[in-house]
């Protein structure tokens, strides 16, 4: 039997409904066709990860990581371009033939 898979947007929608507490978990389970235990798990996951959204240090660290990775990509690209340019200049100047 194949397991059901739910999209992130669906899970967010359902968890927001749970947090509103306007309906019981049983009512939401019937309305969305998701087992009550699964709803409890989604709610727990959301509440456990919620504080991390507001952790400034974590956000700063992830932003710095992204900037670092972009810089590395840019530098590797420049090294590749310069290597190609150097090879082309050696070929055009005949430098490669002189050294042999």
PDB file of C-alpha atoms in Angstrom:
ATOM      1  CA  UNK A   1       0.000   0.000   0.000  1.00  0.00           C
ATOM      2  CA  UNK A   2       1.363   3.369  -1.016  1.00  0.00           C
ATOM      3  CA  UNK A   3       1.740   6.065   1.642  1.00  0.00           C
ATOM      4  CA  UNK A   4       0.036   9.390   1.192  1.00  0.00           C
ATOM      5  CA  UNK A   5       2.219  12.397   0.570  1.00  0.00           C
ATOM      6  CA  UNK A   6       1.100  15.928   1.371  1.00  0.00           C
ATOM      7  CA  UNK A   7       2.520  19.176   0.031  1.00  0.00           C
ATOM      8  CA  UNK A   8       4.107  21.741   2.315  1.00  0.00           C
ATOM      9  CA  UNK A   9       1.392  24.271   1.561  1.00  0.00           C
ATOM     10  CA  UNK A  10      -1.275  21.763   2.515  1.00  0.00           C
ATOM     11  CA  UNK A  11       0.483  20.978   5.793  1.00  0.00           C
ATOM     12  CA  UNK A  12       0.849  24.678   6.602  1.00  0.00           C
ATOM     13  CA  UNK A  13      -2.824  25.270   5.876  1.00  0.00           C
ATOM     14  CA  UNK A  14      -3.875  22.413   8.148  1.00  0.00           C
ATOM     15  CA  UNK A  15      -1.479  23.373  10.963  1.00  0.00           C
ATOM     16  CA  UNK A  16      -2.769  26.951  10.882  1.00  0.00           C
ATOM     17  CA  UNK A  17      -6.288  25.572  11.251  1.00  0.00           C
ATOM     18  CA  UNK A  18      -5.136  23.466  14.193  1.00  0.00           C
ATOM     19  CA  UNK A  19      -3.533  26.453  15.886  1.00  0.00           C
ATOM     20  CA  UNK A  20      -6.686  28.540  15.479  1.00  0.00           C
ATOM     21  CA  UNK A  21      -8.418  25.972  17.727  1.00  0.00           C
ATOM     22  CA  UNK A  22     -11.803  26.703  16.156  1.00  0.00           C
ATOM     23  CA  UNK A  23     -12.349  23.013  15.365  1.00  0.00           C
ATOM     24  CA  UNK A  24     -11.314  19.830  17.121  1.00  0.00           C
ATOM     25  CA  UNK A  25      -8.633  17.562  15.732  1.00  0.00           C
ATOM     26  CA  UNK A  26     -11.327  15.021  14.899  1.00  0.00           C
ATOM     27  CA  UNK A  27     -13.253  17.592  12.871  1.00  0.00           C
ATOM     28  CA  UNK A  28     -10.115  18.666  11.029  1.00  0.00           C
ATOM     29  CA  UNK A  29      -9.186  15.041  10.449  1.00  0.00           C
ATOM     30  CA  UNK A  30     -12.546  14.408   8.794  1.00  0.00           C
ATOM     31  CA  UNK A  31     -12.446  17.660   6.834  1.00  0.00           C
ATOM     32  CA  UNK A  32      -8.958  17.141   5.394  1.00  0.00           C
ATOM     33  CA  UNK A  33      -8.825  13.338   5.293  1.00  0.00           C
ATOM     34  CA  UNK A  34      -5.729  13.124   7.483  1.00  0.00           C
ATOM     35  CA  UNK A  35      -5.417  10.854  10.522  1.00  0.00           C
ATOM     36  CA  UNK A  36      -5.553  12.576  13.932  1.00  0.00           C
ATOM     37  CA  UNK A  37      -2.112  11.235  14.909  1.00  0.00           C
ATOM     38  CA  UNK A  38      -0.629  12.776  11.763  1.00  0.00           C
ATOM     39  CA  UNK A  39      -2.211  16.115  12.639  1.00  0.00           C
ATOM     40  CA  UNK A  40      -0.700  15.920  16.129  1.00  0.00           C
ATOM     41  CA  UNK A  41       2.712  15.199  14.632  1.00  0.00           C
ATOM     42  CA  UNK A  42       2.495  18.156  12.214  1.00  0.00           C
ATOM     43  CA  UNK A  43       1.456  20.462  15.062  1.00  0.00           C
ATOM     44  CA  UNK A  44       4.336  19.263  17.252  1.00  0.00           C
ATOM     45  CA  UNK A  45       6.837  19.723  14.417  1.00  0.00           C
ATOM     46  CA  UNK A  46       5.562  23.234  13.707  1.00  0.00           C
ATOM     47  CA  UNK A  47       5.700  24.287  17.353  1.00  0.00           C
ATOM     48  CA  UNK A  48       9.168  22.761  17.830  1.00  0.00           C
ATOM     49  CA  UNK A  49      10.607  24.608  14.833  1.00  0.00           C
ATOM     50  CA  UNK A  50       8.811  27.911  15.345  1.00  0.00           C
ATOM     51  CA  UNK A  51      11.416  29.460  17.693  1.00  0.00           C
ATOM     52  CA  UNK A  52      14.128  28.942  15.077  1.00  0.00           C
ATOM     53  CA  UNK A  53      12.323  31.311  12.727  1.00  0.00           C
ATOM     54  CA  UNK A  54      12.951  34.143  15.119  1.00  0.00           C
ATOM     55  CA  UNK A  55      16.506  33.228  16.069  1.00  0.00           C
ATOM     56  CA  UNK A  56      18.463  36.158  14.698  1.00  0.00           C
ATOM     57  CA  UNK A  57      21.806  34.430  15.123  1.00  0.00           C
ATOM     58  CA  UNK A  58      20.622  31.447  13.072  1.00  0.00           C
ATOM     59  CA  UNK A  59      19.285  33.718  10.316  1.00  0.00           C
ATOM     60  CA  UNK A  60      22.524  35.728  10.242  1.00  0.00           C
ATOM     61  CA  UNK A  61      24.558  32.538  10.076  1.00  0.00           C
ATOM     62  CA  UNK A  62      22.547  31.125   7.169  1.00  0.00           C
ATOM     63  CA  UNK A  63      22.776  34.468   5.328  1.00  0.00           C
ATOM     64  CA  UNK A  64      26.561  34.518   5.814  1.00  0.00           C
ATOM     65  CA  UNK A  65      26.770  30.919   4.550  1.00  0.00           C
ATOM     66  CA  UNK A  66      24.849  31.854   1.394  1.00  0.00           C
ATOM     67  CA  UNK A  67      27.094  34.888   0.780  1.00  0.00           C
ATOM     68  CA  UNK A  68      30.193  32.728   1.274  1.00  0.00           C
ATOM     69  CA  UNK A  69      28.969  30.123  -1.210  1.00  0.00           C
ATOM     70  CA  UNK A  70      28.144  32.821  -3.773  1.00  0.00           C
ATOM     71  CA  UNK A  71      31.617  34.316  -3.366  1.00  0.00           C
ATOM     72  CA  UNK A  72      33.255  30.894  -3.813  1.00  0.00           C
ATOM     73  CA  UNK A  73      31.231  30.252  -6.984  1.00  0.00           C
ATOM     74  CA  UNK A  74      32.165  33.679  -8.349  1.00  0.00           C
ATOM     75  CA  UNK A  75      35.868  33.124  -7.594  1.00  0.00           C
ATOM     76  CA  UNK A  76      35.923  29.656  -9.190  1.00  0.00           C
ATOM     77  CA  UNK A  77      34.297  31.168 -12.262  1.00  0.00           C
ATOM     78  CA  UNK A  78      36.939  33.868 -12.429  1.00  0.00           C
ATOM     79  CA  UNK A  79      39.756  31.318 -12.035  1.00  0.00           C
ATOM     80  CA  UNK A  80      38.292  29.347 -14.924  1.00  0.00           C
ATOM     81  CA  UNK A  81      38.054  32.432 -17.136  1.00  0.00           C
ATOM     82  CA  UNK A  82      41.615  33.489 -16.307  1.00  0.00           C
ATOM     83  CA  UNK A  83      42.969  30.009 -16.973  1.00  0.00           C
ATOM     84  CA  UNK A  84      41.262  29.965 -20.349  1.00  0.00           C
ATOM     85  CA  UNK A  85      42.558  33.454 -21.145  1.00  0.00           C
ATOM     86  CA  UNK A  86      46.101  32.478 -20.150  1.00  0.00           C
ATOM     87  CA  UNK A  87      45.978  29.395 -22.369  1.00  0.00           C
ATOM     88  CA  UNK A  88      44.707  31.495 -25.272  1.00  0.00           C
ATOM     89  CA  UNK A  89      47.433  34.113 -24.768  1.00  0.00           C
ATOM     90  CA  UNK A  90      50.138  31.434 -24.631  1.00  0.00           C
ATOM     91  CA  UNK A  91      48.821  29.919 -27.834  1.00  0.00           C
ATOM     92  CA  UNK A  92      48.676  33.278 -29.635  1.00  0.00           C
ATOM     93  CA  UNK A  93      52.094  34.452 -28.464  1.00  0.00           C
ATOM     94  CA  UNK A  94      53.836  31.196 -29.313  1.00  0.00           C
ATOM     95  CA  UNK A  95      55.098  30.997 -25.733  1.00  0.00           C
ATOM     96  CA  UNK A  96      54.133  27.349 -25.529  1.00  0.00           C
ATOM     97  CA  UNK A  97      56.323  26.518 -28.559  1.00  0.00           C
ATOM     98  CA  UNK A  98      59.333  28.406 -27.158  1.00  0.00           C
ATOM     99  CA  UNK A  99      59.388  26.479 -23.876  1.00  0.00           C
ATOM    100  CA  UNK A 100      59.566  23.080 -25.612  1.00  0.00           C
TER     101      UNK A 100
END
